[in-house]
């Protein structure tokens, strides 16, 4: 442990209003801490710049999953274990439930939250591609009020987000309109648990009259932000899945992404894997068409 606890202050007001008031009163001073699975890594390494931490794990308003006829609303401080075990999340949003099951080990899933994954804004985060393909919408809250932000507009660049210094992510809404879709989630990493993705994919697709009616593709770890593959999607819609289309999709994926070399992988490997994962999904979609 390279940090001295005596240098830090942790408060736990226990209600949303008090948390937001403190954050507004001393802007950029108080760092929210939810599950702490990212914050404590920085703390232990002696790299946590903030000395004032404010606990948001015990705020009831941001710990619930609410189901409405047209959407579900996930409180930002819901942990992965809660997401994995929730019946509607597992049935209607399997890409998110699967990503939750990949995120670290069991202890990490009991503490790590969806809001923390979003705010931490790592391009390699596992749940973020699923949020892109499910058209998630975030509610951001401060003493100034609430505002809604489409998740696709939340990341402005590497580790840059639309969050103001006095704002929290309150919840994540997902529309309930992807029930008939074929879904495909893949994480490629050194191993399944406790490994950050080299590349991860969330994909949804629908076939009608033998052609692709809708397709939604998002990748993690291939760009400064989690990336929706809009050009590849556009190229695929209305087409029959055949080997030439799959080959063209692989090329299109490689054009859209901006992978880098880092300690986990190389840009070249990531580009090859990204294309292969999309190809694998299209083959699965074609197999579903054959069964229908
Ligand atoms: C051993 C280990 C394995 C891991 N494996 C994976 C993995 O496989 N895949 C993966 O994606 N991640 C992984 N992680 C990273 C981490 O678990 C996730 O990013 C997790 O979702 C973070 O949530 P948290 O509640 O713990 O965030 P915290 O550590 O509490 O906070 C993280 C950041 O988000 C901010 N924040 C938290 N909640 C809010 C909110 N509601 N509003 C505004 N800001 C907020 C905090 O201020 C902080 O800046 C791993 C971490 C560890 C330690």
mmCIF file of C-alpha atoms and ligand atoms in Angstrom:
data_model
loop_
_atom_site.group_PDB
_atom_site.id
_atom_site.type_symbol
_atom_site.label_atom_id
_atom_site.label_comp_id
_atom_site.label_asym_id
_atom_site.label_seq_id
_atom_site.Cartn_x
_atom_site.Cartn_y
_atom_site.Cartn_z
ATOM 1 C CA UNK A 1 0.000 0.000 0.000
ATOM 2 C CA UNK A 2 1.594 3.278 -1.114
ATOM 3 C CA UNK A 3 -1.115 5.620 0.263
ATOM 4 C CA UNK A 4 -1.426 6.948 3.797
ATOM 5 C CA UNK A 5 -5.069 6.751 4.973
ATOM 6 C CA UNK A 6 -4.482 9.677 7.325
ATOM 7 C CA UNK A 7 -4.201 11.938 4.268
ATOM 8 C CA UNK A 8 -7.704 11.089 3.071
ATOM 9 C CA UNK A 9 -11.182 11.968 4.243
ATOM 10 C CA UNK A 10 -14.214 9.748 3.528
ATOM 11 C CA UNK A 11 -17.773 10.871 4.277
ATOM 12 C CA UNK A 12 -20.971 8.912 3.921
ATOM 13 C CA UNK A 13 -24.024 11.210 4.051
ATOM 14 C CA UNK A 14 -26.435 8.374 3.104
ATOM 15 C CA UNK A 15 -28.826 10.483 1.023
ATOM 16 C CA UNK A 16 -28.638 11.899 -2.476
ATOM 17 C CA UNK A 17 -29.443 15.497 -1.599
ATOM 18 C CA UNK A 18 -26.616 15.709 0.946
ATOM 19 C CA UNK A 19 -24.137 14.137 -1.503
ATOM 20 C CA UNK A 20 -25.059 16.577 -4.269
ATOM 21 C CA UNK A 21 -24.941 19.581 -1.923
ATOM 22 C CA UNK A 22 -21.445 18.695 -0.789
ATOM 23 C CA UNK A 23 -20.283 18.210 -4.389
ATOM 24 C CA UNK A 24 -21.805 21.574 -5.414
ATOM 25 C CA UNK A 25 -20.376 23.395 -2.388
ATOM 26 C CA UNK A 26 -16.775 22.456 -3.189
ATOM 27 C CA UNK A 27 -16.679 21.716 -6.933
ATOM 28 C CA UNK A 28 -14.133 19.089 -8.056
ATOM 29 C CA UNK A 29 -13.040 18.463 -4.467
ATOM 30 C CA UNK A 30 -15.224 15.474 -3.590
ATOM 31 C CA UNK A 31 -14.728 12.258 -5.543
ATOM 32 C CA UNK A 32 -17.748 9.946 -5.510
ATOM 33 C CA UNK A 33 -16.910 6.381 -4.573
ATOM 34 C CA UNK A 34 -19.438 3.655 -5.355
ATOM 35 C CA UNK A 35 -18.049 0.090 -5.260
ATOM 36 C CA UNK A 36 -14.513 1.455 -5.076
ATOM 37 C CA UNK A 37 -13.076 -1.202 -7.400
ATOM 38 C CA UNK A 38 -11.411 1.420 -9.622
ATOM 39 C CA UNK A 39 -10.864 4.093 -6.982
ATOM 40 C CA UNK A 40 -9.168 1.725 -4.529
ATOM 41 C CA UNK A 41 -6.732 0.495 -7.195
ATOM 42 C CA UNK A 42 -5.546 4.088 -7.649
ATOM 43 C CA UNK A 43 -5.521 4.651 -3.887
ATOM 44 C CA UNK A 44 -3.419 1.556 -3.204
ATOM 45 C CA UNK A 45 -0.949 2.591 -5.862
ATOM 46 C CA UNK A 46 -0.647 6.067 -4.297
ATOM 47 C CA UNK A 47 -2.106 7.583 -7.497
ATOM 48 C CA UNK A 48 -5.432 8.930 -6.248
ATOM 49 C CA UNK A 49 -5.192 12.723 -6.552
ATOM 50 C CA UNK A 50 -8.453 13.471 -4.680
ATOM 51 C CA UNK A 51 -8.134 13.588 -0.895
ATOM 52 C CA UNK A 52 -11.895 13.855 -0.236
ATOM 53 C CA UNK A 53 -14.097 10.871 -0.987
ATOM 54 C CA UNK A 54 -17.872 10.750 -0.766
ATOM 55 C CA UNK A 55 -19.600 7.401 -0.476
ATOM 56 C CA UNK A 56 -22.547 6.832 -2.837
ATOM 57 C CA UNK A 57 -22.833 3.049 -2.364
ATOM 58 C CA UNK A 58 -25.536 3.394 0.313
ATOM 59 C CA UNK A 59 -27.908 5.777 -1.500
ATOM 60 C CA UNK A 60 -31.206 3.903 -2.004
ATOM 61 C CA UNK A 61 -32.376 6.018 -4.996
ATOM 62 C CA UNK A 62 -29.436 4.896 -7.126
ATOM 63 C CA UNK A 63 -29.399 1.223 -6.149
ATOM 64 C CA UNK A 64 -32.680 0.023 -7.677
ATOM 65 C CA UNK A 65 -33.599 -1.610 -10.962
ATOM 66 C CA UNK A 66 -37.079 -0.437 -11.969
ATOM 67 C CA UNK A 67 -39.096 -2.038 -14.749
ATOM 68 C CA UNK A 68 -41.585 -0.018 -16.821
ATOM 69 C CA UNK A 69 -43.614 -1.231 -19.816
ATOM 70 C CA UNK A 70 -41.301 0.495 -22.310
ATOM 71 C CA UNK A 71 -37.912 0.570 -20.516
ATOM 72 C CA UNK A 72 -35.902 -0.476 -17.510
ATOM 73 C CA UNK A 73 -34.116 2.003 -15.312
ATOM 74 C CA UNK A 74 -30.945 0.792 -13.633
ATOM 75 C CA UNK A 75 -29.670 2.806 -10.679
ATOM 76 C CA UNK A 76 -26.056 3.781 -11.311
ATOM 77 C CA UNK A 77 -24.879 2.132 -8.071
ATOM 78 C CA UNK A 78 -26.303 -1.295 -8.989
ATOM 79 C CA UNK A 79 -23.571 -3.896 -8.778
ATOM 80 C CA UNK A 80 -22.817 -6.482 -11.476
ATOM 81 C CA UNK A 81 -24.182 -9.294 -9.315
ATOM 82 C CA UNK A 82 -27.555 -7.513 -9.173
ATOM 83 C CA UNK A 83 -27.539 -7.088 -12.953
ATOM 84 C CA UNK A 84 -26.639 -10.733 -13.582
ATOM 85 C CA UNK A 85 -29.388 -11.973 -11.286
ATOM 86 C CA UNK A 86 -32.143 -9.677 -12.522
ATOM 87 C CA UNK A 87 -34.692 -11.591 -14.554
ATOM 88 C CA UNK A 88 -35.562 -8.860 -17.090
ATOM 89 C CA UNK A 89 -31.919 -7.843 -17.553
ATOM 90 C CA UNK A 90 -30.949 -11.471 -18.230
ATOM 91 C CA UNK A 91 -33.881 -12.140 -20.539
ATOM 92 C CA UNK A 92 -34.124 -8.895 -22.512
ATOM 93 C CA UNK A 93 -30.621 -7.454 -22.211
ATOM 94 C CA UNK A 94 -28.395 -10.537 -22.294
ATOM 95 C CA UNK A 95 -25.419 -8.554 -23.624
ATOM 96 C CA UNK A 96 -25.376 -6.532 -20.414
ATOM 97 C CA UNK A 97 -25.907 -9.565 -18.166
ATOM 98 C CA UNK A 98 -23.074 -11.369 -19.956
ATOM 99 C CA UNK A 99 -20.732 -8.390 -19.673
ATOM 100 C CA UNK A 100 -21.561 -8.232 -15.939
ATOM 101 C CA UNK A 101 -20.538 -11.882 -15.612
ATOM 102 C CA UNK A 102 -17.156 -11.159 -17.253
ATOM 103 C CA UNK A 103 -16.254 -8.213 -15.054
ATOM 104 C CA UNK A 104 -13.485 -9.384 -12.758
ATOM 105 C CA UNK A 105 -14.207 -12.177 -10.288
ATOM 106 C CA UNK A 106 -17.170 -12.679 -7.958
ATOM 107 C CA UNK A 107 -15.889 -10.246 -5.304
ATOM 108 C CA UNK A 108 -15.489 -7.586 -7.955
ATOM 109 C CA UNK A 109 -19.007 -8.253 -9.258
ATOM 110 C CA UNK A 110 -20.419 -7.831 -5.762
ATOM 111 C CA UNK A 111 -18.936 -4.345 -5.469
ATOM 112 C CA UNK A 112 -18.324 -2.971 -8.976
ATOM 113 C CA UNK A 113 -21.189 -0.868 -10.319
ATOM 114 C CA UNK A 114 -22.470 -0.020 -13.770
ATOM 115 C CA UNK A 115 -22.276 3.723 -13.010
ATOM 116 C CA UNK A 116 -18.651 3.314 -11.930
ATOM 117 C CA UNK A 117 -17.798 1.509 -15.166
ATOM 118 C CA UNK A 118 -19.393 4.342 -17.195
ATOM 119 C CA UNK A 119 -17.823 7.210 -15.213
ATOM 120 C CA UNK A 120 -14.405 5.571 -15.131
ATOM 121 C CA UNK A 121 -14.667 5.678 -18.936
ATOM 122 C CA UNK A 122 -12.079 3.086 -19.835
ATOM 123 C CA UNK A 123 -12.301 2.228 -23.546
ATOM 124 C CA UNK A 124 -11.689 -1.389 -22.486
ATOM 125 C CA UNK A 125 -14.633 -1.521 -20.054
ATOM 126 C CA UNK A 126 -16.784 -4.574 -20.681
ATOM 127 C CA UNK A 127 -20.322 -3.279 -20.162
ATOM 128 C CA UNK A 128 -20.028 -0.165 -22.324
ATOM 129 C CA UNK A 129 -20.417 -1.740 -25.808
ATOM 130 C CA UNK A 130 -23.697 -3.311 -24.607
ATOM 131 C CA UNK A 131 -24.972 0.123 -23.524
ATOM 132 C CA UNK A 132 -24.179 1.482 -26.988
ATOM 133 C CA UNK A 133 -26.112 -1.189 -28.888
ATOM 134 C CA UNK A 134 -29.092 -1.020 -26.507
ATOM 135 C CA UNK A 135 -29.389 2.781 -27.027
ATOM 136 C CA UNK A 136 -28.897 3.529 -23.330
ATOM 137 C CA UNK A 137 -29.790 6.917 -21.955
ATOM 138 C CA UNK A 138 -28.173 8.344 -18.816
ATOM 139 C CA UNK A 139 -29.758 10.599 -16.233
ATOM 140 C CA UNK A 140 -27.192 12.966 -14.758
ATOM 141 C CA UNK A 141 -28.095 14.760 -11.548
ATOM 142 C CA UNK A 142 -26.777 17.713 -9.554
ATOM 143 C CA UNK A 143 -28.271 20.370 -7.273
ATOM 144 C CA UNK A 144 -29.054 22.228 -10.517
ATOM 145 C CA UNK A 145 -31.478 19.485 -11.558
ATOM 146 C CA UNK A 146 -31.493 16.465 -13.867
ATOM 147 C CA UNK A 147 -30.579 16.109 -17.499
ATOM 148 C CA UNK A 148 -30.751 13.230 -19.918
ATOM 149 C CA UNK A 149 -27.826 12.330 -22.173
ATOM 150 C CA UNK A 150 -27.872 9.668 -24.855
ATOM 151 C CA UNK A 151 -25.066 7.288 -23.867
ATOM 152 C CA UNK A 152 -23.629 7.476 -27.401
ATOM 153 C CA UNK A 153 -22.834 11.179 -26.688
ATOM 154 C CA UNK A 154 -21.378 10.666 -23.213
ATOM 155 C CA UNK A 155 -17.716 10.020 -24.074
ATOM 156 C CA UNK A 156 -15.973 13.038 -25.571
ATOM 157 C CA UNK A 157 -12.518 11.446 -25.913
ATOM 158 C CA UNK A 158 -10.147 9.224 -23.976
ATOM 159 C CA UNK A 159 -11.363 9.370 -20.332
ATOM 160 C CA UNK A 160 -13.338 12.549 -21.126
ATOM 161 C CA UNK A 161 -17.047 12.521 -20.390
ATOM 162 C CA UNK A 162 -20.106 14.765 -20.384
ATOM 163 C CA UNK A 163 -20.209 14.704 -16.540
ATOM 164 C CA UNK A 164 -19.854 18.105 -14.892
ATOM 165 C CA UNK A 165 -17.780 18.252 -11.692
ATOM 166 C CA UNK A 166 -20.867 18.523 -9.481
ATOM 167 C CA UNK A 167 -22.847 15.781 -11.265
ATOM 168 C CA UNK A 168 -23.523 12.129 -10.582
ATOM 169 C CA UNK A 169 -24.847 9.493 -12.938
ATOM 170 C CA UNK A 170 -28.184 8.740 -11.349
ATOM 171 C CA UNK A 171 -29.471 5.962 -13.620
ATOM 172 C CA UNK A 172 -29.215 4.206 -16.951
ATOM 173 C CA UNK A 173 -32.395 3.628 -19.006
ATOM 174 C CA UNK A 174 -32.658 0.928 -21.649
ATOM 175 C CA UNK A 175 -35.635 0.755 -24.036
ATOM 176 C CA UNK A 176 -37.369 -2.644 -24.035
ATOM 177 C CA UNK A 177 -37.412 -3.134 -27.797
ATOM 178 C CA UNK A 178 -34.700 -5.676 -28.539
ATOM 179 C CA UNK A 179 -36.504 -8.859 -27.519
ATOM 180 C CA UNK A 180 -36.574 -10.579 -30.938
ATOM 181 C CA UNK A 181 -32.932 -9.838 -31.747
ATOM 182 C CA UNK A 182 -30.112 -12.344 -32.050
ATOM 183 C CA UNK A 183 -27.404 -11.259 -29.629
ATOM 184 C CA UNK A 184 -23.723 -12.042 -29.462
ATOM 185 C CA UNK A 185 -21.221 -11.023 -26.777
ATOM 186 C CA UNK A 186 -17.521 -11.870 -26.862
ATOM 187 C CA UNK A 187 -14.592 -10.895 -24.698
ATOM 188 C CA UNK A 188 -11.093 -11.687 -25.843
ATOM 189 C CA UNK A 189 -8.583 -11.377 -23.028
ATOM 190 C CA UNK A 190 -5.740 -13.260 -21.411
ATOM 191 C CA UNK A 191 -8.400 -15.188 -19.460
ATOM 192 C CA UNK A 192 -12.072 -14.697 -18.623
ATOM 193 C CA UNK A 193 -11.952 -13.423 -15.045
ATOM 194 C CA UNK A 194 -9.617 -10.740 -13.720
ATOM 195 C CA UNK A 195 -8.388 -9.782 -17.175
ATOM 196 C CA UNK A 196 -8.997 -6.573 -19.036
ATOM 197 C CA UNK A 197 -10.254 -7.112 -22.574
ATOM 198 C CA UNK A 198 -7.931 -6.990 -25.521
ATOM 199 C CA UNK A 199 -11.132 -6.586 -27.567
ATOM 200 C CA UNK A 200 -14.796 -7.025 -26.621
ATOM 201 C CA UNK A 201 -17.883 -7.080 -28.806
ATOM 202 C CA UNK A 202 -21.593 -6.525 -28.228
ATOM 203 C CA UNK A 203 -23.777 -7.255 -31.250
ATOM 204 C CA UNK A 204 -27.487 -7.414 -32.017
ATOM 205 C CA UNK A 205 -29.147 -8.339 -35.280
ATOM 206 C CA UNK A 206 -32.466 -9.115 -36.868
ATOM 207 C CA UNK A 207 -33.209 -10.940 -40.099
ATOM 208 C CA UNK A 208 -36.416 -10.405 -42.128
ATOM 209 C CA UNK A 209 -37.213 -11.882 -45.548
ATOM 210 C CA UNK A 210 -33.753 -13.415 -45.747
ATOM 211 C CA UNK A 211 -31.851 -10.126 -45.355
ATOM 212 C CA UNK A 212 -30.441 -8.149 -42.424
ATOM 213 C CA UNK A 213 -33.237 -5.906 -41.196
ATOM 214 C CA UNK A 214 -31.288 -4.312 -38.367
ATOM 215 C CA UNK A 215 -27.778 -4.725 -36.994
ATOM 216 C CA UNK A 216 -26.045 -3.018 -34.064
ATOM 217 C CA UNK A 217 -22.344 -3.504 -33.418
ATOM 218 C CA UNK A 218 -20.093 -2.029 -30.738
ATOM 219 C CA UNK A 219 -16.524 -2.792 -29.714
ATOM 220 C CA UNK A 220 -14.383 -2.048 -26.688
ATOM 221 C CA UNK A 221 -10.596 -1.601 -26.589
ATOM 222 C CA UNK A 222 -10.233 -0.570 -30.228
ATOM 223 C CA UNK A 223 -10.459 3.244 -29.984
ATOM 224 C CA UNK A 224 -10.147 6.027 -27.359
ATOM 225 C CA UNK A 225 -13.840 5.473 -26.492
ATOM 226 C CA UNK A 226 -16.205 2.484 -26.696
ATOM 227 C CA UNK A 227 -17.091 2.433 -30.378
ATOM 228 C CA UNK A 228 -20.333 1.860 -32.295
ATOM 229 C CA UNK A 229 -19.546 0.622 -35.814
ATOM 230 C CA UNK A 230 -22.068 2.806 -37.669
ATOM 231 C CA UNK A 231 -20.494 2.558 -41.123
ATOM 232 C CA UNK A 232 -20.267 -1.223 -41.018
ATOM 233 C CA UNK A 233 -23.856 -1.424 -39.776
ATOM 234 C CA UNK A 234 -25.016 0.844 -42.615
ATOM 235 C CA UNK A 235 -23.188 -1.304 -45.156
ATOM 236 C CA UNK A 236 -24.830 -4.512 -43.823
ATOM 237 C CA UNK A 237 -28.480 -3.446 -43.540
ATOM 238 C CA UNK A 238 -30.722 -4.862 -46.273
ATOM 239 C CA UNK A 239 -28.111 -7.399 -47.415
ATOM 240 C CA UNK A 240 -28.129 -11.166 -47.616
ATOM 241 C CA UNK A 241 -25.419 -12.726 -45.456
ATOM 242 C CA UNK A 242 -22.968 -14.498 -47.723
ATOM 243 C CA UNK A 243 -19.194 -14.955 -47.645
ATOM 244 C CA UNK A 244 -18.497 -11.852 -49.757
ATOM 245 C CA UNK A 245 -20.560 -9.695 -47.370
ATOM 246 C CA UNK A 246 -18.724 -11.091 -44.358
ATOM 247 C CA UNK A 247 -15.375 -10.341 -46.014
ATOM 248 C CA UNK A 248 -16.506 -6.777 -46.801
ATOM 249 C CA UNK A 249 -17.714 -6.336 -43.194
ATOM 250 C CA UNK A 250 -14.305 -7.382 -41.847
ATOM 251 C CA UNK A 251 -12.605 -4.768 -44.041
ATOM 252 C CA UNK A 252 -15.093 -2.116 -42.974
ATOM 253 C CA UNK A 253 -14.526 -2.882 -39.271
ATOM 254 C CA UNK A 254 -10.775 -2.440 -39.672
ATOM 255 C CA UNK A 255 -11.363 0.942 -41.377
ATOM 256 C CA UNK A 256 -13.598 2.183 -38.552
ATOM 257 C CA UNK A 257 -11.470 1.297 -35.541
ATOM 258 C CA UNK A 258 -8.315 3.004 -34.231
ATOM 259 C CA UNK A 259 -6.584 0.319 -32.128
ATOM 260 C CA UNK A 260 -3.269 0.931 -30.396
ATOM 261 C CA UNK A 261 -0.340 -1.122 -29.113
ATOM 262 C CA UNK A 262 -0.310 -1.302 -25.311
ATOM 263 C CA UNK A 263 0.714 -3.694 -22.541
ATOM 264 C CA UNK A 264 -2.207 -6.008 -23.253
ATOM 265 C CA UNK A 265 -2.025 -6.348 -27.019
ATOM 266 C CA UNK A 266 -1.007 -4.892 -30.355
ATOM 267 C CA UNK A 267 -2.976 -2.779 -32.801
ATOM 268 C CA UNK A 268 -2.510 -5.463 -35.454
ATOM 269 C CA UNK A 269 -3.858 -8.254 -33.264
ATOM 270 C CA UNK A 270 -6.803 -6.110 -32.153
ATOM 271 C CA UNK A 271 -7.715 -5.267 -35.755
ATOM 272 C CA UNK A 272 -7.641 -8.939 -36.766
ATOM 273 C CA UNK A 273 -9.717 -10.000 -33.752
ATOM 274 C CA UNK A 274 -12.259 -7.181 -34.197
ATOM 275 C CA UNK A 275 -12.930 -8.267 -37.794
ATOM 276 C CA UNK A 276 -13.124 -11.928 -36.796
ATOM 277 C CA UNK A 277 -15.600 -11.251 -33.978
ATOM 278 C CA UNK A 278 -17.934 -9.381 -36.311
ATOM 279 C CA UNK A 279 -17.595 -12.198 -38.873
ATOM 280 C CA UNK A 280 -18.412 -14.747 -36.165
ATOM 281 C CA UNK A 281 -21.547 -12.787 -35.256
ATOM 282 C CA UNK A 282 -22.680 -12.578 -38.905
ATOM 283 C CA UNK A 283 -22.241 -16.352 -39.232
ATOM 284 C CA UNK A 284 -24.392 -16.816 -36.142
ATOM 285 C CA UNK A 285 -27.033 -14.498 -37.602
ATOM 286 C CA UNK A 286 -26.981 -16.481 -40.862
ATOM 287 C CA UNK A 287 -27.398 -19.738 -38.918
ATOM 288 C CA UNK A 288 -30.452 -18.277 -37.128
ATOM 289 C CA UNK A 289 -31.898 -17.348 -40.537
ATOM 290 C CA UNK A 290 -31.422 -20.921 -41.714
ATOM 291 C CA UNK A 291 -33.257 -22.226 -38.619
ATOM 292 C CA UNK A 292 -36.162 -19.747 -38.903
HETATM 293 C C1 LIG B 1 -9.653 -7.063 -9.848
HETATM 294 C C2 LIG B 1 -10.426 -6.189 -10.790
HETATM 295 C C3 LIG B 1 -10.916 -6.727 -11.961
HETATM 296 C C4 LIG B 1 -11.653 -5.923 -12.846
HETATM 297 N N1 LIG B 1 -12.108 -6.481 -14.001
HETATM 298 C C5 LIG B 1 -12.817 -5.723 -14.857
HETATM 299 C C6 LIG B 1 -13.310 -6.291 -16.070
HETATM 300 O O1 LIG B 1 -13.120 -7.485 -16.357
HETATM 301 N N2 LIG B 1 -14.031 -5.486 -16.899
HETATM 302 C C7 LIG B 1 -14.284 -4.170 -16.613
HETATM 303 O O2 LIG B 1 -14.945 -3.496 -17.399
HETATM 304 N N3 LIG B 1 -13.814 -3.609 -15.470
HETATM 305 C C8 LIG B 1 -13.098 -4.344 -14.588
HETATM 306 N N4 LIG B 1 -12.615 -3.786 -13.436
HETATM 307 C C9 LIG B 1 -12.851 -2.363 -13.181
HETATM 308 C C10 LIG B 1 -14.035 -2.028 -12.244
HETATM 309 O O3 LIG B 1 -14.438 -3.133 -11.461
HETATM 310 C C11 LIG B 1 -15.253 -1.492 -13.016
HETATM 311 O O4 LIG B 1 -14.903 -0.371 -13.799
HETATM 312 C C12 LIG B 1 -16.403 -1.119 -12.066
HETATM 313 O O5 LIG B 1 -17.587 -1.037 -12.816
HETATM 314 C C13 LIG B 1 -16.198 0.206 -11.337
HETATM 315 O O6 LIG B 1 -17.337 0.439 -10.520
HETATM 316 P P1 LIG B 1 -17.165 0.937 -9.013
HETATM 317 O O7 LIG B 1 -18.518 1.167 -8.473
HETATM 318 O O8 LIG B 1 -16.289 0.028 -8.263
HETATM 319 O O9 LIG B 1 -16.438 2.328 -9.292
HETATM 320 P P2 LIG B 1 -15.599 3.227 -8.260
HETATM 321 O O10 LIG B 1 -14.235 2.695 -8.119
HETATM 322 O O11 LIG B 1 -16.389 3.497 -7.038
HETATM 323 O O12 LIG B 1 -15.562 4.572 -9.133
HETATM 324 C C14 LIG B 1 -14.922 4.610 -10.393
HETATM 325 C C15 LIG B 1 -15.018 6.025 -10.949
HETATM 326 O O13 LIG B 1 -16.378 6.331 -11.260
HETATM 327 C C16 LIG B 1 -16.848 7.445 -10.509
HETATM 328 N N5 LIG B 1 -18.231 7.124 -10.176
HETATM 329 C C17 LIG B 1 -18.700 5.972 -9.637
HETATM 330 N N6 LIG B 1 -20.041 5.984 -9.609
HETATM 331 C C18 LIG B 1 -20.422 7.190 -10.120
HETATM 332 C C19 LIG B 1 -21.693 7.802 -10.369
HETATM 333 N N7 LIG B 1 -22.865 7.199 -10.092
HETATM 334 N N8 LIG B 1 -21.714 9.034 -10.925
HETATM 335 C C20 LIG B 1 -20.564 9.661 -11.239
HETATM 336 N N9 LIG B 1 -19.341 9.131 -11.052
HETATM 337 C C21 LIG B 1 -19.281 7.909 -10.485
HETATM 338 C C22 LIG B 1 -15.902 7.560 -9.327
HETATM 339 O O14 LIG B 1 -15.829 8.908 -8.837
HETATM 340 C C23 LIG B 1 -14.596 7.114 -9.958
HETATM 341 O O15 LIG B 1 -14.019 8.169 -10.687
HETATM 342 C C24 LIG B 1 -11.876 -4.552 -12.539
HETATM 343 C C25 LIG B 1 -11.379 -4.013 -11.339
HETATM 344 C C26 LIG B 1 -10.653 -4.813 -10.471
HETATM 345 C C27 LIG B 1 -10.116 -4.218 -9.199
#
